[in-house]
Amino acid sequence: MTTLAIDIGGTKLAAALIGHDLQIRERRELPTPASKTPDALQDALKKLVTPLQKKARQVAIASTGIIHEGNLQAINPQNLGGLLSFPLVQTLETITGLPGLAVNDAQAATWAEYHALSDNIRDMVFITVSTGVGGGVVSNGILLTGSGGLAGHMGHTLADPHGPVCGCGRTGCVEAIASGRGIAAAAQGRLAGSDARTIFAQAAAGDGQALSLIRHSAQTLAHLIADVKAITDCQRVVIGGSVGLATGYLTLVKQFLLQEPPVYHVELSAAHYRHDAGLLGITLLAQGDK
Ligand code: ADP
Ligand code: BMX
Ligand code: ZN
């Protein structure tokens, strides 16, 4: 059965047709509209999926936000231009006329990445460093989603009590420091107003401030990984998202993790499915794979 898979992130929307063979066909991308009202997101989704929907039998949505009973509730509305909530499944079922399913983007990506690991790994954690910092946990082979969809939202654990205020309402969350938006928000002077992609390019060109912003993000992520190891005793942590997959970032995170006591060390790897982990994970979940 062909699935119309959709990945809704804070920066980009992606959609593709994916068959039982898990091959991605006709992948499309659009920028995520930054608007407080749901209409802009609805219009963008319609534009994204209309060319694909005729060939699909179901629609499967991996989305940023807490996803519960088919609805999106932002934990950090700033990542979506202030949008607080959105009826995901209802909207996409109406647009496409197909039956729908929705799961958090990082939880979905976790499921795909778990399947890419060897069979002897039963406990793993996936972290996306992207517009925000999202995550997912597989414990003894089971994907944790929580009773209300919140499980794995480790971007909102405390990194620095004196750190920046996070859009979720807490102060000093990992996300407020380490995410693409967090990196960009801390930029000053010549780099003020630049996005994370530009800051990485500046770091590659030798800019000192850009390098230190990226190092601060990577160090914050390494501290989170040590906490995650203490909580889950996972055998692997997989890193995804455009910041997480950016050249040199994972190497830095590994270096910072080695500065922690050995009990907190865990093998780190880059997402096998790169930027498509969310699309593939939600397809696996929609196919009933558990
Ligand atoms: P989404 O959050 O929509 O899933 P991404 O995973 O692409 O999207 O993450 C978006 C964030 O990654 C933005 O902050 C953007 O500036 C940053 N980014 C995009 N491309 C790169 C890159 N090549 N290197 C570093 N950062 C990047
Ligand atoms: C935020 C939160 C998570 C999401 C994570 C990564 C919102 C809108 N999103 O912590 O649900 O998994 O960002 O999202 O509150 P991304 O857009 O960076 O992929
Ligand atoms: Zn937060």
PDB file of N, CA and C in Angstrom, residues 10 32-38 72-74 76-86 167 181:
ATOM      1  N   GLY A  10       9.648  22.792  12.102  1.00  0.00           N
ATOM      2  CA  GLY A  10       9.529  24.229  12.340  1.00  0.00           C
ATOM      3  C   GLY A  10      10.056  25.063  11.182  1.00  0.00           C
ATOM      4  N   THR A  32       8.029  25.964   6.052  1.00  0.00           N
ATOM      5  CA  THR A  32       6.909  26.007   7.008  1.00  0.00           C
ATOM      6  C   THR A  32       6.494  27.469   7.168  1.00  0.00           C
ATOM      7  N   PRO A  33       5.205  27.780   6.971  1.00  0.00           N
ATOM      8  CA  PRO A  33       4.806  29.178   7.150  1.00  0.00           C
ATOM      9  C   PRO A  33       4.885  29.579   8.621  1.00  0.00           C
ATOM     10  N   ALA A  34       5.379  30.773   8.885  1.00  0.00           N
ATOM     11  CA  ALA A  34       5.456  31.258  10.275  1.00  0.00           C
ATOM     12  C   ALA A  34       4.248  32.146  10.522  1.00  0.00           C
ATOM     13  N   SER A  35       3.177  31.547  10.994  1.00  0.00           N
ATOM     14  CA  SER A  35       1.961  32.321  11.218  1.00  0.00           C
ATOM     15  C   SER A  35       1.223  31.772  12.431  1.00  0.00           C
ATOM     16  N   LYS A  36       0.679  32.688  13.213  1.00  0.00           N
ATOM     17  CA  LYS A  36      -0.061  32.273  14.409  1.00  0.00           C
ATOM     18  C   LYS A  36      -1.358  31.557  14.063  1.00  0.00           C
ATOM     19  N   THR A  37      -1.895  31.868  12.903  1.00  0.00           N
ATOM     20  CA  THR A  37      -3.189  31.288  12.551  1.00  0.00           C
ATOM     21  C   THR A  37      -3.001  29.965  11.806  1.00  0.00           C
ATOM     22  N   PRO A  38      -3.925  29.028  12.003  1.00  0.00           N
ATOM     23  CA  PRO A  38      -3.796  27.730  11.353  1.00  0.00           C
ATOM     24  C   PRO A  38      -3.962  27.789   9.834  1.00  0.00           C
ATOM     25  N   LEU A  72      -2.133  18.600  17.009  1.00  0.00           N
ATOM     26  CA  LEU A  72      -0.827  19.168  17.367  1.00  0.00           C
ATOM     27  C   LEU A  72      -1.041  20.219  18.454  1.00  0.00           C
ATOM     28  N   GLN A  73      -0.230  20.107  19.505  1.00  0.00           N
ATOM     29  CA  GLN A  73      -0.210  21.128  20.558  1.00  0.00           C
ATOM     30  C   GLN A  73       1.256  21.527  20.692  1.00  0.00           C
ATOM     31  N   ALA A  74       1.582  22.781  20.422  1.00  0.00           N
ATOM     32  CA  ALA A  74       2.992  23.180  20.507  1.00  0.00           C
ATOM     33  C   ALA A  74       3.429  23.230  21.968  1.00  0.00           C
ATOM     34  N   ASN A  76       6.575  24.444  22.322  1.00  0.00           N
ATOM     35  CA  ASN A  76       7.267  25.710  22.074  1.00  0.00           C
ATOM     36  C   ASN A  76       6.655  26.367  20.836  1.00  0.00           C
ATOM     37  N   PRO A  77       5.611  27.179  21.036  1.00  0.00           N
ATOM     38  CA  PRO A  77       4.900  27.773  19.893  1.00  0.00           C
ATOM     39  C   PRO A  77       5.802  28.674  19.045  1.00  0.00           C
ATOM     40  N   GLN A  78       6.895  29.196  19.630  1.00  0.00           N
ATOM     41  CA  GLN A  78       7.787  30.077  18.858  1.00  0.00           C
ATOM     42  C   GLN A  78       8.376  29.351  17.646  1.00  0.00           C
ATOM     43  N   ASN A  79       8.501  28.018  17.732  1.00  0.00           N
ATOM     44  CA  ASN A  79       9.055  27.255  16.603  1.00  0.00           C
ATOM     45  C   ASN A  79       8.108  27.226  15.415  1.00  0.00           C
ATOM     46  N   LEU A  80       6.847  27.590  15.657  1.00  0.00           N
ATOM     47  CA  LEU A  80       5.847  27.574  14.576  1.00  0.00           C
ATOM     48  C   LEU A  80       5.220  28.963  14.412  1.00  0.00           C
ATOM     49  N   GLY A  81       6.025  29.991  14.582  1.00  0.00           N
ATOM     50  CA  GLY A  81       5.537  31.361  14.395  1.00  0.00           C
ATOM     51  C   GLY A  81       4.429  31.742  15.357  1.00  0.00           C
ATOM     52  N   GLY A  82       4.366  31.079  16.511  1.00  0.00           N
ATOM     53  CA  GLY A  82       3.353  31.410  17.517  1.00  0.00           C
ATOM     54  C   GLY A  82       2.120  30.519  17.469  1.00  0.00           C
ATOM     55  N   LEU A  83       2.091  29.590  16.517  1.00  0.00           N
ATOM     56  CA  LEU A  83       0.928  28.690  16.405  1.00  0.00           C
ATOM     57  C   LEU A  83       0.855  27.759  17.620  1.00  0.00           C
ATOM     58  N   LEU A  84      -0.305  27.729  18.272  1.00  0.00           N
ATOM     59  CA  LEU A  84      -0.451  26.938  19.505  1.00  0.00           C
ATOM     60  C   LEU A  84      -0.958  25.534  19.234  1.00  0.00           C
ATOM     61  N   SER A  85      -1.951  25.423  18.351  1.00  0.00           N
ATOM     62  CA  SER A  85      -2.542  24.102  18.119  1.00  0.00           C
ATOM     63  C   SER A  85      -3.059  23.999  16.689  1.00  0.00           C
ATOM     64  N   PHE A  86      -3.206  22.749  16.243  1.00  0.00           N
ATOM     65  CA  PHE A  86      -3.619  22.530  14.853  1.00  0.00           C
ATOM     66  C   PHE A  86      -4.226  21.125  14.742  1.00  0.00           C
ATOM     67  N   GLY A 167      10.786  29.027  24.716  1.00  0.00           N
ATOM     68  CA  GLY A 167       9.412  29.288  24.302  1.00  0.00           C
ATOM     69  C   GLY A 167       8.388  28.416  25.014  1.00  0.00           C
ATOM     70  N   ARG A 181      17.425  27.479  16.308  1.00  0.00           N
ATOM     71  CA  ARG A 181      16.916  28.784  16.750  1.00  0.00           C
ATOM     72  C   ARG A 181      17.709  29.313  17.937  1.00  0.00           C
TER      73      ARG A 181
END
